[in-house]
Short mmCIF file of C-alpha atoms in Angstrom, two decimals:
data_model
loop_
_atom_site.label_atom_id
_atom_site.label_comp_id
_atom_site.label_asym_id
_atom_site.label_seq_id
_atom_site.Cartn_x
_atom_site.Cartn_y
_atom_site.Cartn_z
CA MET A 2 93.70 48.55 116.44
CA HIS A 3 95.51 51.30 118.34
CA VAL A 4 98.87 49.75 117.45
CA TYR A 5 97.89 49.73 113.77
CA LYS A 6 96.90 53.39 113.86
CA MET A 7 100.15 54.39 115.57
CA GLY A 8 102.18 52.40 113.06
CA ASN A 9 100.21 53.97 110.24
CA ARG A 10 101.05 57.46 111.56
CA THR A 11 104.76 56.76 112.10
CA PRO A 12 105.86 58.32 108.76
CA GLU A 13 103.94 61.54 109.57
CA LEU A 14 105.59 61.69 113.00
CA ILE A 15 109.05 61.18 111.47
CA ILE A 16 108.42 63.91 108.88
CA CYS A 17 107.25 66.33 111.57
CA SER A 18 110.31 65.48 113.65
CA PHE A 19 112.51 66.47 110.69
CA LEU A 20 110.86 69.88 110.67
CA VAL A 21 111.11 70.42 114.42
CA ALA A 22 114.70 69.15 114.74
CA SER A 23 115.92 71.23 111.79
CA LEU A 24 114.35 74.40 113.15
CA LEU A 25 115.78 73.78 116.64
CA VAL A 26 119.30 73.24 115.27
CA ILE A 27 119.11 76.36 113.09
CA HIS A 28 117.76 78.38 116.02
CA PHE A 29 120.64 77.15 118.19
CA PHE A 30 123.28 78.24 115.67
CA THR A 31 121.46 81.55 115.27
CA ASP A 32 121.86 82.20 119.01
CA LEU A 33 125.55 81.31 118.75
CA LEU A 34 126.00 83.78 115.90
CA ARG A 35 124.18 86.49 117.81
CA ALA A 36 126.34 85.83 120.87
CA SER A 37 129.54 86.05 118.82
CA LEU A 38 128.49 89.39 117.34
CA ALA A 39 127.23 90.90 120.59
CA GLY A 40 129.91 89.49 122.90
CA SER A 41 127.19 88.15 125.20
CA TYR A 42 123.56 87.15 124.90
CA ALA A 43 121.38 90.24 124.52
CA LEU A 44 117.72 89.35 124.66
CA ASP A 45 116.58 92.78 123.53
CA VAL A 46 118.84 92.94 120.45
CA THR A 47 117.92 91.06 117.29
CA LEU A 48 120.36 89.48 114.89
CA SER A 49 119.48 91.95 112.13
CA GLN A 50 120.23 94.86 114.50
CA LEU A 51 123.63 93.36 115.32
CA ILE A 52 124.41 92.99 111.62
CA GLU A 53 123.48 96.61 110.95
CA SER A 54 125.84 97.70 113.73
CA GLN A 55 128.81 96.25 111.83
CA SER A 56 130.89 98.21 109.30
CA SER A 57 128.47 99.73 106.79
CA GLU A 58 130.73 98.95 103.82
CA TYR A 59 130.83 95.21 104.49
CA ALA A 60 127.58 94.67 106.41
CA TRP A 61 125.91 93.50 103.19
CA LEU A 62 128.21 90.46 103.02
CA LEU A 63 127.38 89.35 106.55
CA LYS A 64 123.72 90.03 105.87
CA LEU A 65 123.87 87.87 102.74
CA LEU A 66 125.38 84.94 104.64
CA VAL A 67 122.78 85.23 107.39
CA ASN A 68 119.98 85.43 104.81
CA CYS A 69 121.18 82.22 103.17
CA PHE A 70 121.40 80.63 106.60
CA GLY A 71 117.76 81.62 107.11
CA TYR A 72 116.74 80.05 103.80
CA SER A 73 118.20 76.80 105.11
CA CYS A 74 115.17 76.71 107.43
CA VAL A 75 113.26 75.67 104.30
CA PHE A 76 115.91 73.83 102.30
CA VAL A 77 117.27 71.54 105.04
CA PRO A 78 113.96 70.02 106.27
CA GLY A 79 112.72 69.92 102.68
CA TYR A 80 115.76 67.92 101.59
CA LEU A 81 115.48 65.52 104.54
CA ILE A 82 111.79 64.92 103.84
CA TYR A 83 112.52 64.38 100.14
CA LYS A 84 115.17 61.74 100.88
CA TYR A 85 112.97 60.03 103.48
CA VAL A 86 110.00 59.86 101.08
CA GLN A 87 112.22 58.34 98.39
CA ARG A 88 113.72 55.67 100.64
CA THR A 89 110.45 54.61 102.30
CA ASN A 90 108.08 54.84 99.30
CA TYR A 91 105.84 57.01 101.48
CA LEU A 92 103.84 58.38 98.53
CA GLU A 93 102.70 54.88 97.51
CA ARG A 94 100.58 54.53 100.65
CA GLY A 95 96.88 53.99 100.10
CA ASN A 96 95.73 56.10 103.07
CA LYS A 97 95.99 59.72 101.87
CA THR A 98 96.15 62.23 104.71
CA PHE A 99 96.47 66.00 104.30
CA LEU A 100 100.24 65.75 104.85
CA HIS A 101 100.47 62.95 102.27
CA THR A 102 98.57 65.05 99.72
CA ALA A 103 100.73 68.12 100.36
CA ILE A 104 104.00 66.19 100.02
CA ASN A 105 102.75 64.49 96.85
CA MET A 106 101.94 67.88 95.31
CA CYS A 107 105.37 69.22 96.25
CA ILE A 108 107.41 66.26 95.00
CA THR A 109 105.51 64.58 92.16
CA GLY A 110 103.00 67.20 91.09
CA ASN A 111 99.24 66.93 90.61
CA SER A 112 99.06 64.07 88.12
CA ASN A 113 97.20 61.80 90.56
CA TYR A 114 94.75 64.36 91.94
CA GLU A 115 91.68 66.00 90.52
CA SER A 116 92.13 69.38 92.24
CA VAL A 117 94.80 71.53 93.78
CA ASP A 118 94.26 72.96 97.25
CA VAL A 119 97.26 75.28 97.47
CA ILE A 120 97.37 76.85 93.99
CA HIS A 121 94.14 76.83 91.95
CA LEU A 122 95.18 76.75 88.34
CA ALA A 123 93.38 78.20 85.40
CA SER A 124 94.26 78.91 81.82
CA SER A 125 92.97 78.27 78.34
CA SER A 126 96.36 78.42 76.59
CA SER A 127 99.98 77.77 77.39
CA SER A 128 102.51 80.55 77.81
CA GLY A 129 104.51 79.14 74.92
CA ALA A 130 101.64 79.91 72.57
CA ALA A 131 101.43 83.42 73.98
CA MET A 132 105.15 83.99 73.42
CA GLU A 133 104.78 83.12 69.73
CA ARG A 134 101.62 85.15 69.15
CA ASP A 135 102.14 87.73 66.44
CA ARG A 136 99.12 86.85 64.32
CA PRO A 137 96.38 89.40 63.54
CA SER A 138 93.63 89.82 66.09
CA LYS A 139 89.88 89.70 65.48
CA ARG A 140 89.51 93.04 67.27
CA THR A 141 89.04 96.26 65.33
CA SER A 142 91.83 98.82 64.98
CA SER A 143 90.23 101.12 67.53
CA GLN A 144 89.87 98.28 70.03
CA GLU A 145 93.51 97.30 69.51
CA ALA A 146 94.58 100.92 70.03
CA VAL A 147 92.63 101.10 73.30
CA GLN A 148 94.16 97.81 74.47
CA LEU A 149 97.65 99.00 73.57
CA LEU A 150 97.16 102.29 75.43
CA TRP A 151 95.82 100.36 78.42
CA CYS A 152 98.85 98.06 78.51
CA PHE A 153 101.28 100.91 77.90
CA GLY A 154 99.72 103.07 80.59
CA GLY A 155 99.55 100.24 83.11
CA LEU A 156 103.20 99.24 82.63
CA MET A 157 104.42 102.83 82.67
CA VAL A 158 102.48 103.89 85.77
CA SER A 159 103.12 100.75 87.82
CA TYR A 160 106.84 100.39 87.11
CA LEU A 161 107.72 104.08 87.05
CA THR A 162 106.07 104.45 90.45
CA TRP A 163 107.79 101.27 91.63
CA GLY A 164 111.21 102.53 90.50
CA VAL A 165 110.87 105.93 92.16
CA LEU A 166 109.60 104.45 95.43
CA GLN A 167 112.30 101.77 95.39
CA GLU A 168 115.02 104.39 95.33
CA LYS A 169 113.23 106.57 97.88
CA ILE A 170 112.79 103.77 100.43
CA MET A 171 116.41 102.58 100.24
CA THR A 172 118.19 105.94 100.00
CA GLN A 173 116.04 108.64 101.63
CA HIS A 174 115.42 109.44 105.32
CA TYR A 175 112.00 109.09 106.98
CA GLN A 176 110.91 111.26 109.91
CA ASN A 177 109.14 109.79 112.93
CA PHE A 178 106.55 111.49 115.12
CA ALA A 179 109.29 113.22 117.14
CA GLY A 180 110.84 114.73 114.01
CA GLU A 181 113.90 112.43 114.06
CA SER A 182 115.04 111.08 110.69
CA ALA A 183 116.19 107.53 109.95
CA LYS A 184 116.77 105.25 106.95
CA PHE A 185 115.10 101.90 106.37
CA LYS A 186 117.81 99.26 106.01
CA ASP A 187 116.22 95.80 105.71
CA SER A 188 115.77 95.22 101.98
CA GLN A 189 114.67 91.62 102.60
CA PHE A 190 111.49 92.86 104.29
CA LEU A 191 110.63 94.76 101.10
CA VAL A 192 111.18 91.58 99.07
CA PHE A 193 108.90 89.71 101.49
CA ALA A 194 106.15 92.34 101.23
CA ASN A 195 106.37 92.48 97.42
CA ARG A 196 106.32 88.71 96.96
CA MET A 197 103.52 88.10 99.47
CA LEU A 198 101.21 90.61 97.81
CA ALA A 199 102.14 89.28 94.34
CA PHE A 200 101.26 85.75 95.50
CA PHE A 201 97.82 86.79 96.74
CA VAL A 202 97.17 88.81 93.56
CA ALA A 203 98.08 85.81 91.39
CA LEU A 204 96.07 83.45 93.58
CA GLY A 205 93.04 85.75 93.40
CA TYR A 206 93.39 85.96 89.62
CA LEU A 207 93.50 82.17 89.32
CA GLN A 208 90.47 81.84 91.60
CA TRP A 209 88.57 84.33 89.47
CA GLN A 210 89.35 82.69 86.13
CA PRO A 211 87.38 79.54 85.16
CA ALA A 212 89.52 76.41 85.56
CA THR A 213 90.08 74.61 82.24
CA THR A 214 93.48 72.97 82.74
CA ARG A 215 95.08 71.07 85.58
CA HIS A 216 98.44 71.89 87.09
CA ARG A 217 100.97 69.07 86.75
CA ALA A 218 104.35 70.47 87.83
CA PRO A 219 105.85 69.45 91.20
CA LEU A 220 105.71 72.48 93.45
CA TYR A 221 109.32 72.09 94.53
CA LYS A 222 110.37 72.97 90.97
CA TYR A 223 109.30 76.54 91.70
CA SER A 224 111.67 76.77 94.66
CA TYR A 225 114.74 77.07 92.41
CA ALA A 226 113.27 79.97 90.45
CA SER A 227 111.99 81.42 93.72
CA PHE A 228 115.41 81.31 95.39
CA SER A 229 117.13 82.92 92.41
CA ASN A 230 114.30 85.43 92.18
CA ILE A 231 114.55 86.62 95.79
CA MET A 232 118.35 86.66 95.58
CA SER A 233 118.22 88.84 92.46
CA ALA A 234 115.71 91.14 94.17
CA TRP A 235 117.89 91.32 97.31
CA PHE A 236 121.02 92.15 95.29
CA GLN A 237 119.00 94.74 93.39
CA TYR A 238 117.87 96.50 96.59
CA GLU A 239 121.35 96.34 98.14
CA ALA A 240 122.93 97.73 94.98
CA LEU A 241 120.91 100.93 95.43
CA LYS A 242 123.02 101.66 98.51
CA PHE A 243 126.18 101.77 96.36
CA VAL A 244 125.05 102.94 92.91
CA ASN A 245 122.29 105.32 91.83
CA PHE A 246 119.08 104.16 90.20
CA PRO A 247 119.91 105.22 86.60
CA THR A 248 123.07 103.09 86.72
CA GLN A 249 120.98 100.17 87.92
CA VAL A 250 118.43 100.65 85.14
CA LEU A 251 121.18 100.60 82.54
CA ALA A 252 122.54 97.42 84.15
CA LYS A 253 119.11 95.89 83.68
CA SER A 254 119.40 96.74 79.99
CA CYS A 255 122.53 94.55 79.95
CA LYS A 256 120.57 91.51 81.13
CA ILE A 257 120.69 90.24 77.54
CA ILE A 258 124.33 89.24 78.00
CA PRO A 259 124.01 87.02 81.11
CA VAL A 260 120.74 85.60 79.76
CA MET A 261 122.53 84.54 76.57
CA LEU A 262 125.40 83.02 78.54
CA MET A 263 123.05 81.22 80.90
CA GLY A 264 121.00 79.98 77.95
CA LYS A 265 124.10 78.47 76.33
CA ILE A 266 125.07 76.82 79.64
CA MET A 267 121.63 75.50 80.62
CA SER A 268 119.88 74.89 77.29
CA LYS A 269 122.73 74.83 74.73
CA ALA A 270 120.93 77.70 72.97
CA LYS A 271 122.20 79.13 69.67
CA TYR A 272 122.02 82.85 68.81
CA GLU A 273 122.05 84.87 65.61
CA SER A 274 124.97 87.16 64.71
CA TYR A 275 122.93 90.33 65.33
CA GLU A 276 122.26 89.17 68.87
CA TYR A 277 125.98 89.07 69.62
CA VAL A 278 126.46 92.51 67.99
CA THR A 279 123.70 94.14 70.03
CA ALA A 280 125.00 92.50 73.20
CA LEU A 281 128.42 94.05 72.60
CA LEU A 282 126.86 97.45 71.87
CA ILE A 283 124.91 97.30 75.11
CA SER A 284 128.08 96.52 77.05
CA LEU A 285 129.89 99.42 75.38
CA GLY A 286 127.05 101.80 76.18
CA MET A 287 127.04 100.64 79.80
CA ILE A 288 130.76 101.35 80.11
CA PHE A 289 130.24 104.89 78.77
CA PHE A 290 127.34 105.46 81.14
CA MET A 291 129.25 104.17 84.19
CA THR A 292 132.18 106.41 83.27
CA GLY A 293 130.03 109.49 82.69
CA SER A 294 127.74 109.18 85.73
CA ALA A 295 130.22 108.65 88.61
CA ASP A 296 128.81 109.93 91.89
CA SER A 297 131.36 112.00 93.79
CA ASN A 298 129.72 111.01 97.07
CA LYS A 299 130.30 107.33 96.27
CA ALA A 300 133.77 107.45 94.83
CA SER A 301 135.65 105.11 97.18
CA GLY A 302 137.12 101.97 95.63
CA VAL A 303 135.31 99.67 98.03
CA THR A 304 131.90 101.16 97.25
CA THR A 305 132.41 101.14 93.48
CA LEU A 306 133.58 97.52 93.41
CA THR A 307 130.79 96.53 95.77
CA GLY A 308 128.18 98.15 93.57
CA ILE A 309 129.51 96.44 90.43
CA PHE A 310 129.61 93.08 92.24
CA LEU A 311 126.03 93.45 93.53
CA LEU A 312 124.75 94.40 90.08
CA SER A 313 126.62 91.45 88.53
CA MET A 314 125.11 89.00 91.01
CA TYR A 315 121.68 90.52 90.37
CA MET A 316 122.01 89.88 86.63
CA ILE A 317 123.36 86.33 87.12
CA PHE A 318 120.50 85.26 89.39
CA ASP A 319 117.94 87.06 87.23
CA SER A 320 119.18 85.32 84.07
CA PHE A 321 119.01 81.94 85.81
CA THR A 322 115.42 82.67 86.84
CA ALA A 323 114.38 83.44 83.26
CA ASN A 324 116.04 80.33 81.80
CA TRP A 325 114.75 78.02 84.54
CA GLN A 326 111.21 79.33 84.13
CA GLY A 327 111.53 78.84 80.38
CA SER A 328 112.46 75.19 80.90
CA LEU A 329 109.46 74.73 83.23
CA PHE A 330 107.14 76.25 80.63
CA LYS A 331 108.40 73.77 78.03
CA SER A 332 108.26 70.77 80.35
CA TYR A 333 104.90 71.30 82.06
CA GLY A 334 103.02 73.88 79.97
CA MET A 335 101.86 75.96 82.93
CA THR A 336 100.66 79.50 82.39
CA SER A 337 102.50 82.68 83.34
CA ILE A 338 100.03 83.39 86.15
CA GLN A 339 100.58 79.91 87.55
CA MET A 340 104.31 80.54 87.44
CA MET A 341 103.84 83.89 89.19
CA CYS A 342 101.76 82.22 91.91
CA GLY A 343 104.15 79.31 92.50
CA VAL A 344 107.35 81.36 92.52
CA ASN A 345 105.93 84.03 94.80
CA LEU A 346 104.60 81.35 97.17
CA PHE A 347 108.09 79.97 97.80
CA SER A 348 109.58 83.47 97.84
CA THR A 349 107.22 84.40 100.65
CA ILE A 350 108.16 81.24 102.57
CA PHE A 351 111.91 81.79 102.09
CA THR A 352 111.97 85.44 103.09
CA GLY A 353 109.51 84.89 105.93
CA ALA A 354 111.67 82.13 107.42
CA SER A 355 114.82 84.23 107.12
CA LEU A 356 113.19 87.29 108.66
CA SER A 357 111.81 85.23 111.54
CA MET A 358 115.26 83.81 112.28
CA GLN A 359 116.92 87.23 112.26
CA GLY A 360 114.20 89.10 114.08
CA GLY A 361 113.78 91.30 111.04
CA PHE A 362 110.01 91.26 111.34
CA MET A 363 110.07 93.08 114.64
CA ASP A 364 112.68 95.61 113.44
CA SER A 365 110.76 96.42 110.28
CA LEU A 366 107.39 96.55 112.02
CA ALA A 367 108.85 98.84 114.69
CA PHE A 368 110.21 101.12 111.96
CA ALA A 369 106.82 101.06 110.22
CA THR A 370 104.91 102.03 113.38
CA GLU A 371 107.20 105.01 113.92
CA HIS A 372 107.31 106.15 110.27
CA PRO A 373 103.82 106.13 108.69
CA LYS A 374 105.11 107.56 105.39
CA PHE A 375 107.29 104.48 105.02
CA VAL A 376 104.22 102.25 105.36
CA PHE A 377 102.47 104.16 102.59
CA ASP A 378 105.50 103.92 100.29
CA MET A 379 105.96 100.21 101.00
CA VAL A 380 102.30 99.38 100.30
CA ILE A 381 102.28 101.33 97.05
CA LEU A 382 105.61 99.71 96.08
CA SER A 383 104.20 96.21 96.64
CA ILE A 384 100.99 96.99 94.78
CA CYS A 385 102.92 98.38 91.81
CA SER A 386 105.15 95.30 91.75
CA ALA A 387 102.20 92.88 91.76
CA VAL A 388 100.05 94.82 89.30
CA GLY A 389 103.07 95.33 87.05
CA GLN A 390 103.55 91.57 86.79
CA LEU A 391 99.92 91.14 85.72
CA PHE A 392 100.33 93.82 83.04
CA ILE A 393 103.48 92.04 81.80
CA TYR A 394 101.62 88.77 81.29
CA HIS A 395 98.59 90.48 79.74
CA THR A 396 100.72 92.50 77.29
CA ILE A 397 102.67 89.42 76.14
CA ASP A 398 99.44 87.44 75.82
CA VAL A 399 97.66 90.07 73.70
CA PHE A 400 100.45 91.71 71.65
CA GLY A 401 103.43 89.37 71.92
CA PRO A 402 106.95 89.90 73.24
CA VAL A 403 108.08 92.45 70.60
CA VAL A 404 105.56 95.12 71.59
CA PHE A 405 106.19 94.37 75.26
CA THR A 406 109.96 94.83 74.83
CA ILE A 407 109.46 98.18 73.11
CA ILE A 408 107.15 99.40 75.89
CA MET A 409 109.56 98.36 78.62
CA THR A 410 112.49 99.97 76.80
CA VAL A 411 110.60 103.26 76.64
CA ARG A 412 109.79 102.85 80.34
CA GLN A 413 113.48 102.44 81.17
CA ALA A 414 114.35 105.65 79.32
CA VAL A 415 111.63 107.57 81.13
CA ALA A 416 112.70 106.04 84.46
CA ILE A 417 116.24 107.36 84.01
CA MET A 418 115.05 110.87 83.23
CA LEU A 419 112.52 110.83 86.07
CA SER A 420 115.10 109.66 88.60
CA CYS A 421 117.61 112.30 87.47
CA PHE A 422 114.93 114.99 87.76
CA ILE A 423 113.69 113.97 91.22
CA TYR A 424 116.96 112.99 92.91
CA GLN A 425 119.35 115.33 91.02
CA HIS A 426 121.57 112.60 89.59
CA SER A 427 124.15 114.12 87.26
CA ILE A 428 124.97 112.61 83.86
CA THR A 429 127.73 113.96 81.59
CA MET A 430 127.58 114.00 77.80
CA LEU A 431 129.55 110.73 77.75
CA GLY A 432 126.91 109.17 80.00
CA ILE A 433 124.10 110.43 77.75
CA PHE A 434 125.94 108.99 74.74
CA GLY A 435 126.13 105.65 76.56
CA VAL A 436 122.37 105.76 77.23
CA LEU A 437 121.68 106.37 73.55
CA ILE A 438 123.94 103.46 72.51
CA VAL A 439 122.20 101.05 74.90
CA PHE A 440 118.68 101.94 73.83
CA ALA A 441 119.63 102.06 70.14
CA ALA A 442 121.06 98.54 70.49
CA ILE A 443 117.87 97.31 72.15
CA PHE A 444 115.68 98.75 69.38
CA LEU A 445 118.06 97.30 66.76
CA ARG A 446 117.72 93.90 68.41
CA VAL A 447 113.92 94.12 68.36
CA TYR A 448 113.91 95.23 64.71
CA CYS A 449 116.27 92.43 63.56
CA ASN A 450 114.27 89.88 65.51
CA GLN A 451 111.05 91.00 63.82
CA GLN A 452 112.68 90.98 60.37
CA LEU A 453 114.09 87.48 60.91
CA ARG A 454 110.68 86.20 61.99
CA ALA A 455 109.01 87.73 58.92
CA LYS A 456 111.69 86.20 56.66
CA ARG A 457 111.09 82.75 58.13
CA LYS A 458 107.34 83.10 57.63
CA ARG A 459 107.82 84.09 53.98
CA ALA A 460 110.18 81.17 53.43
CA GLU A 461 107.65 78.81 54.99
CA ALA A 462 104.85 80.23 52.84
CA ASN A 463 106.89 79.92 49.61
CA LYS A 464 107.99 76.41 50.40
CA PRO A 465 106.78 74.03 47.62
CA LYS A 466 104.23 71.51 48.80
CA THR A 467 105.25 67.93 48.12
CA ALA A 468 102.66 65.45 46.96
CA VAL A 469 101.73 62.71 49.35
#
């Protein structure tokens, strides 16, 4: 009997050994890297501190490599477990332990289970239906106006506050109790805090809503969107060290271009002629803005090229995230809140593992204990990020993507003006002309999209009905 039980638990022991062995190997190489940077083992110096002590112009590259090495703490054991489960048919066992249930949810989804223990899923309609919703509502005009003001105000307040605090945290100095000033440097800790709070907000929302549908997607599918999501967020934070916030906001307006390219690569998508025209206009406006808003304090060739590279990587990863999430919506029909919960779950795991490997937790917590104003800014930043995501999904669900795009475009314009007013960013007339071109192109795109949709509806309505 004891031999049977031990044999029955052998797969669980092997899977646990994969986790332990992978973490030990990664920890060993981390110590080697720390020794090579410090010259000798320094028990009181963390890896993140050693990275920050390197050349400030190229420290981001070393930090990026170390971050990816930290994410391997999740990818490597996950891959080994996936291959082991495939080769041994582990999931076909009749005896379902907690580990068996968790691995089944991660690899095959929830098709064989009646409930989900990690992510409680709730929704009465798919996100695809929400994205196509432009039909009239049963609410009165006054109720619709109140709802629109509520969505507009929520998006404006949450993301304007988020944008201002984002730039403040990464570019301004904080004073400690002794009056000494210092800058916060670990952008990955901000990503971790934002994603962790967003996960708990989404999880609480799903717990609160009555469950009407069951989640079917394998949880590991979220890891790809999660990795690209945290990489885009990391590049976004790092870019603030090399370009000002208005330049970054205008770069976000250019996301249409990489999204179109990624859509053609991943989904073989086809686009209308006006979409190509507006994409070119946005690029032209961005060039004018970059030319007319050069910061004299950041004029070195290395910094300028670094900022452009970081913004480009941000847009590439962000466009992959959007297209990958779109494919998941089509394949599994999950809701936007479910997507928010799953992606932020893996984002929290990835960034937490990387921070633990680098010792970034202790550095950031030490900075937080000495700079209470930073703690306040970070908490408000994370709350705005999480609440802003909920307002995004609610606005799309109630009013559709056209109204949402218009609101976010107005928010971007206000964000530029607010940042220039608070942080004294200078913009020449050429830069202002570039801003106008970009936003005019976005509004033209929205208008053409709405006209094309109306034309298709009229053509469908006038279509002669054939007798059966």
